[in-house]
Short mmCIF file of C-alpha atoms and ligand atoms in Angstrom, two decimals:
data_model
loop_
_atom_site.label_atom_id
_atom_site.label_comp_id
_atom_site.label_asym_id
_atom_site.label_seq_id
_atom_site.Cartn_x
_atom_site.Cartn_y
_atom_site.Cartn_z
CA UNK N 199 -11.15 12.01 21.40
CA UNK N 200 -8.68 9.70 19.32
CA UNK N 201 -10.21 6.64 21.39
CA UNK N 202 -13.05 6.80 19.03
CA UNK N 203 -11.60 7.02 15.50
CA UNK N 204 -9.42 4.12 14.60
CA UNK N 205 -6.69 4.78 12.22
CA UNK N 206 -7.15 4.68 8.39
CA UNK N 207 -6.08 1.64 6.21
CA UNK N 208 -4.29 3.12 3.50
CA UNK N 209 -3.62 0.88 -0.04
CA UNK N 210 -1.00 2.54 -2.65
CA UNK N 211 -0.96 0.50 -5.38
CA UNK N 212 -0.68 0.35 -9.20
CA UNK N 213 0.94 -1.20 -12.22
CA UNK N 214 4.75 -2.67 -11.95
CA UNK N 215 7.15 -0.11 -12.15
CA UNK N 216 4.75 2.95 -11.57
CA UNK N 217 7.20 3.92 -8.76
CA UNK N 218 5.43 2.55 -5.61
CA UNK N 219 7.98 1.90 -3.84
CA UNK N 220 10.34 5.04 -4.53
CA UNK N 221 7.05 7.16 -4.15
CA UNK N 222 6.18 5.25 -0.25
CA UNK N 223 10.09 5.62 0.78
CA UNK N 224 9.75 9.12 -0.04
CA UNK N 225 6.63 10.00 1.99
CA UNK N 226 8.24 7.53 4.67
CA UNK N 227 11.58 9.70 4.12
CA UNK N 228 9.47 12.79 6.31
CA UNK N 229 8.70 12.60 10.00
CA UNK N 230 5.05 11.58 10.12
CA UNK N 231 4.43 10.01 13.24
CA UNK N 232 0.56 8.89 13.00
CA UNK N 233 1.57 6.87 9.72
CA UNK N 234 3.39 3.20 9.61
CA UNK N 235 4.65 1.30 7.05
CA UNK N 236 3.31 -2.17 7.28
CA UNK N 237 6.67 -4.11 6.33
CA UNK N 238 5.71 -6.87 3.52
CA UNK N 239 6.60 -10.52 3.52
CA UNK N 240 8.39 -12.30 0.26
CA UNK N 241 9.72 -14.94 -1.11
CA UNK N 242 11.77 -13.29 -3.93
CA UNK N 243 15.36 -13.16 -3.05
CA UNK N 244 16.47 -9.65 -1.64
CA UNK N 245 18.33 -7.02 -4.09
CA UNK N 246 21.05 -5.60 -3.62
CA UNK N 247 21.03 -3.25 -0.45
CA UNK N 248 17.68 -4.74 0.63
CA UNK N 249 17.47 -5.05 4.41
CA UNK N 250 15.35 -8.19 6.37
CA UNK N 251 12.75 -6.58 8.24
CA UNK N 252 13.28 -2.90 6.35
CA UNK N 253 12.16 -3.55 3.07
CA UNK N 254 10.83 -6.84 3.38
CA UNK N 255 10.29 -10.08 5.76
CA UNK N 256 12.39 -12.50 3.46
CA UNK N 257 10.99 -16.11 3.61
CA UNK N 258 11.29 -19.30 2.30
CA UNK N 259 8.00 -21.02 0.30
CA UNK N 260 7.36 -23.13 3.02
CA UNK N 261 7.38 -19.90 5.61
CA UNK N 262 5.11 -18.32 3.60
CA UNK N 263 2.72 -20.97 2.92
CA UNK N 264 2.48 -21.82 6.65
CA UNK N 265 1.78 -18.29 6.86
CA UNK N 266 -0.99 -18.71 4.82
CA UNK N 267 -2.31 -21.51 6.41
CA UNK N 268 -2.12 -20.17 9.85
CA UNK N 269 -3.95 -17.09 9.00
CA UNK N 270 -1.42 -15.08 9.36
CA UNK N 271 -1.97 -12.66 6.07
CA UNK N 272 -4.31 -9.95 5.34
CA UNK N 273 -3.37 -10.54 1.86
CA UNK N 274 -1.25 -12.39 -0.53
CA UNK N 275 -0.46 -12.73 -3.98
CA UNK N 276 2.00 -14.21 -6.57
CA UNK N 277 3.64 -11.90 -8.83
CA UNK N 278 6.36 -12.71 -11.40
CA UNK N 279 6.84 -16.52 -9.80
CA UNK N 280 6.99 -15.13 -5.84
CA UNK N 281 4.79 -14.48 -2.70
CA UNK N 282 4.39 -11.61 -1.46
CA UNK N 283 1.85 -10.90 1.78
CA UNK N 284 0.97 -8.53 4.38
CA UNK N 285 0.86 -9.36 7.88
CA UNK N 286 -2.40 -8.86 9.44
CA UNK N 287 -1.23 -8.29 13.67
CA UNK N 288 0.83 -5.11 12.36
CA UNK N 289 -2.04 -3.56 10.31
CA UNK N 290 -4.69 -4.49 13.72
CA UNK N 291 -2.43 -3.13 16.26
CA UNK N 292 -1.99 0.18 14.52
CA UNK N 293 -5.96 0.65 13.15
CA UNK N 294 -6.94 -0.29 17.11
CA UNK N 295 -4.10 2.14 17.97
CA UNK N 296 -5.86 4.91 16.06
CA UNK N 297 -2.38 5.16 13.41
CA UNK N 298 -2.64 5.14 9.95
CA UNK N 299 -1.18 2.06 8.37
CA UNK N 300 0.40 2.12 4.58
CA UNK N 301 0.26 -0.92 2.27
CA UNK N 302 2.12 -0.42 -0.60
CA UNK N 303 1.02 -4.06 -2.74
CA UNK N 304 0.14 -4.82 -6.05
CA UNK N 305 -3.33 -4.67 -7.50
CA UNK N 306 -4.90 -8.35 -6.75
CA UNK N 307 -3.35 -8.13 -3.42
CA UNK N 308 -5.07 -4.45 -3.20
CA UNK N 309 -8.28 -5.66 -4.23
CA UNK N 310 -8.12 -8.50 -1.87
CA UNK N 311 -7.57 -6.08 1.03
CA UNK N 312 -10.50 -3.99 -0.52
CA UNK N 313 -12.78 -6.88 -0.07
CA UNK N 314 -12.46 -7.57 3.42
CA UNK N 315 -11.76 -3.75 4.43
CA UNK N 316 -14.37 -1.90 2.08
CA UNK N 317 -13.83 1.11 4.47
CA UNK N 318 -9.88 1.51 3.44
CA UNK N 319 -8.63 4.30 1.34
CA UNK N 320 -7.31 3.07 -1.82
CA UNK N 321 -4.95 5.18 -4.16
CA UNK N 322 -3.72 4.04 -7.57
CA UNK N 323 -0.86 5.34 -8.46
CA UNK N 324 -0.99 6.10 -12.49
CA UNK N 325 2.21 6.43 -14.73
CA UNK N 326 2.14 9.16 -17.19
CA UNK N 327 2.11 7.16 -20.26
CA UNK N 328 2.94 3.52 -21.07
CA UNK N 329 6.47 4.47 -22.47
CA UNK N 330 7.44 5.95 -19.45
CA UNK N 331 6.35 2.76 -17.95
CA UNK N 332 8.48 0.93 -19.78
CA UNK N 333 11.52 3.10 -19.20
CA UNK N 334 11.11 2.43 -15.84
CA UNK N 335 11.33 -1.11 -16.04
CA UNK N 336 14.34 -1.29 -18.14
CA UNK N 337 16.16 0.97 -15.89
CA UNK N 338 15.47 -0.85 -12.84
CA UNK N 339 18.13 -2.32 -14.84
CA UNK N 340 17.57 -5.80 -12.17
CA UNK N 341 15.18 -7.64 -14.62
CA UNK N 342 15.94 -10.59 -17.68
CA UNK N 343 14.12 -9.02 -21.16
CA UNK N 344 11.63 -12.11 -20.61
CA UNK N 345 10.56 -10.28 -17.15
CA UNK N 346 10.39 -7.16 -18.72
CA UNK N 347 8.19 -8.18 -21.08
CA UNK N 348 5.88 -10.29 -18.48
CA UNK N 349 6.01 -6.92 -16.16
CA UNK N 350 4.63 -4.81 -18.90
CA UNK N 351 1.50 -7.31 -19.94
CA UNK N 352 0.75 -7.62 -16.03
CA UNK N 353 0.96 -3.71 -16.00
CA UNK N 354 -1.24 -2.79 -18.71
CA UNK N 355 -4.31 -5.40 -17.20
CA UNK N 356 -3.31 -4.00 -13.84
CA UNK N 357 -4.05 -0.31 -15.48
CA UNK N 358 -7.57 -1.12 -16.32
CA UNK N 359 -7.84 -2.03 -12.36
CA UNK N 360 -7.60 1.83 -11.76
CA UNK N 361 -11.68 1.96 -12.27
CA UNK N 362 -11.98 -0.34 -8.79
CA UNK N 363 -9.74 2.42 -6.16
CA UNK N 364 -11.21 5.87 -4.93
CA UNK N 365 -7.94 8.67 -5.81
CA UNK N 366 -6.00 8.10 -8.61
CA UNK N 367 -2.45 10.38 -8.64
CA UNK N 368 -0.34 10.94 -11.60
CA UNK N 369 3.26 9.79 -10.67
CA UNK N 370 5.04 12.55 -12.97
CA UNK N 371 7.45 13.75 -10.38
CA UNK N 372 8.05 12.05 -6.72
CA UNK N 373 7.71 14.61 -4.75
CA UNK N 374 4.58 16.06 -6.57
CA UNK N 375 2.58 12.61 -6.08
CA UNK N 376 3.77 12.38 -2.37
CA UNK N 377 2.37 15.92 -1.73
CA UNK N 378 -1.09 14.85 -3.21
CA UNK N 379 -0.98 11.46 -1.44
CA UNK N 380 -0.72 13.43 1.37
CA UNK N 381 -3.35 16.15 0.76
CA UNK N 382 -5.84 12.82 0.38
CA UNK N 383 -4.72 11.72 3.79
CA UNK N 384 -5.65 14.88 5.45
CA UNK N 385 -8.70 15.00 3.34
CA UNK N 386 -9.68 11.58 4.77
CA UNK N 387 -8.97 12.05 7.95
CA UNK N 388 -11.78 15.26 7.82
CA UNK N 389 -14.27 13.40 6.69
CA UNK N 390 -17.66 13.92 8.33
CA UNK N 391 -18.56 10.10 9.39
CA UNK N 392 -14.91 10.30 11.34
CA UNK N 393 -15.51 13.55 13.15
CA UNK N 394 -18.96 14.04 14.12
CA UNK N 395 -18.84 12.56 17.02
CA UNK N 396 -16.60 15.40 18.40
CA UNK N 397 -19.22 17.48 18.43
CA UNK N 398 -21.78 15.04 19.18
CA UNK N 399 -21.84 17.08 22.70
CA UNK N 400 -22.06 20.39 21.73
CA UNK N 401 -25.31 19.94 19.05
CA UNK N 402 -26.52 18.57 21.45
CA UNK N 403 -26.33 21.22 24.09
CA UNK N 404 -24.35 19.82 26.62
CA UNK N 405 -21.86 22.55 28.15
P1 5GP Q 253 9.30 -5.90 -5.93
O1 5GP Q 253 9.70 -7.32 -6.21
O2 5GP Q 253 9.62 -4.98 -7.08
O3 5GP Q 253 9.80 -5.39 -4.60
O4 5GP Q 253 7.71 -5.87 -5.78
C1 5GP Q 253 6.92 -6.40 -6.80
C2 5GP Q 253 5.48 -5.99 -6.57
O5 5GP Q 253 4.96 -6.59 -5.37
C3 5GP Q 253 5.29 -4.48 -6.38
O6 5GP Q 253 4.20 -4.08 -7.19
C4 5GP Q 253 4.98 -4.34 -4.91
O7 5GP Q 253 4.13 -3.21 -4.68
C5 5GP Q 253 4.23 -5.63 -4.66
N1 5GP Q 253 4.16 -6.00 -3.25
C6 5GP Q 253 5.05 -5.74 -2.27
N2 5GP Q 253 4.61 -6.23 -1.10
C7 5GP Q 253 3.42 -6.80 -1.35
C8 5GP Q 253 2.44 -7.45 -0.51
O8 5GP Q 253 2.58 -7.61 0.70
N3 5GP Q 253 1.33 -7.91 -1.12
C9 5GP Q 253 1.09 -7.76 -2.44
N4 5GP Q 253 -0.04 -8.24 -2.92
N5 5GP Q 253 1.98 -7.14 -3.24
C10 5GP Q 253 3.13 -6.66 -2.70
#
């Protein structure tokens, strides 16, 4: 029955510092073994405990622009002065693989992805207010005041985005936004378009 339904293309995204990535390594934290993580490539330089090929593909500009070149990206983008892209073989092997593949990107890489995949499932991820925003970025505590400042004008424009995804969940606490994140998944995944065929048979009285 799987054979049919290809897996769903999942987006989480949202403004800088929302929590993204703390809110993806948490849902990735649980055993879930019909959803992947599709591992980004960047040029930014890793942080401290940041694993090649966990977190991220680290590259050099020139990797990444032959990347481009070649093909090689579903998306891209530049944020704060670096690349950052999603490889397009993981995210085809898994959909024709019937698994559920999680981006986790900011929002013009997100809306790039929603342009050639109309049929993904795209989740914003909201703060709870601007302050708290803010907060967040300062205690990342990794970031000059000048990049603070650029990562809260790129978040409030990247707020107004929210109008372009279909779910939008409240990041308030981790583990409550993971929980709905999930519930959406589920939710998707019942969706009448996906599962009619499995009773294609039976309406139409085959035994
Ligand atoms: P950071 O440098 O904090 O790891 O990530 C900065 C921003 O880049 C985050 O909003 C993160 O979601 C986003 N990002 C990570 N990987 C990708 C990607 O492959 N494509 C795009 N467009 N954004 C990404």
């Amino acid at each position: 029955m799987r054979m049919y339904e290809k897996g769903l293309l999942i987006v989480l995204s949202g403004p800088s510092g929302v929590g993204k990535g703390t809110v993806r390594k948490e849902i990735f934290s649980h055993e879930n073994a019909n959803l992947h993580y599709s591992i980004s490539i960047t040029t930014r330089k890793p942080r401290e405990g940041e694993i090649d090929g966990v977190d991220y593909f680290f590259k050099t500009n020139e990797e990444f622009e032959k990347m481009i070149e070649n093909n090689e990206l579903l998306e891209y983008a530049q944020y704060v002065g670096n690349y950052y892209g999603t490889p397009i073989s993981y995210v085809r092997k898994c959909l024709d693989e019937g698994k559920d593949i999680l981006l986790e990107i900011e929002v013009q890489g997100a809306m790039k992805v929603k342009n050639a995949f109309p049929e993904g499932l795209f989740i914003f991820l909201a703060p709870p207010s601007l302050g708290e925003l803010k907060n967040r970025i300062i205690n990342r505590g990794t970031e000059s005041d000048e990049l603070i400042a650029n990562r809260m004008n790129v978040a409030k424009e990247e707020l107004e985005m929210m109008e372009l995804y279909d779910y939008v969940v409240e990041n308030d606490k981790v583990e409550y936004a993971c929980e709905r994140i999930k519930s959406i998944i589920t939710a998707e995944h019942l969706k009448k378009d996906r599962v009619k065929h499995r009773y294609k048979k039976l309406i139409e009285g085959d035994k």
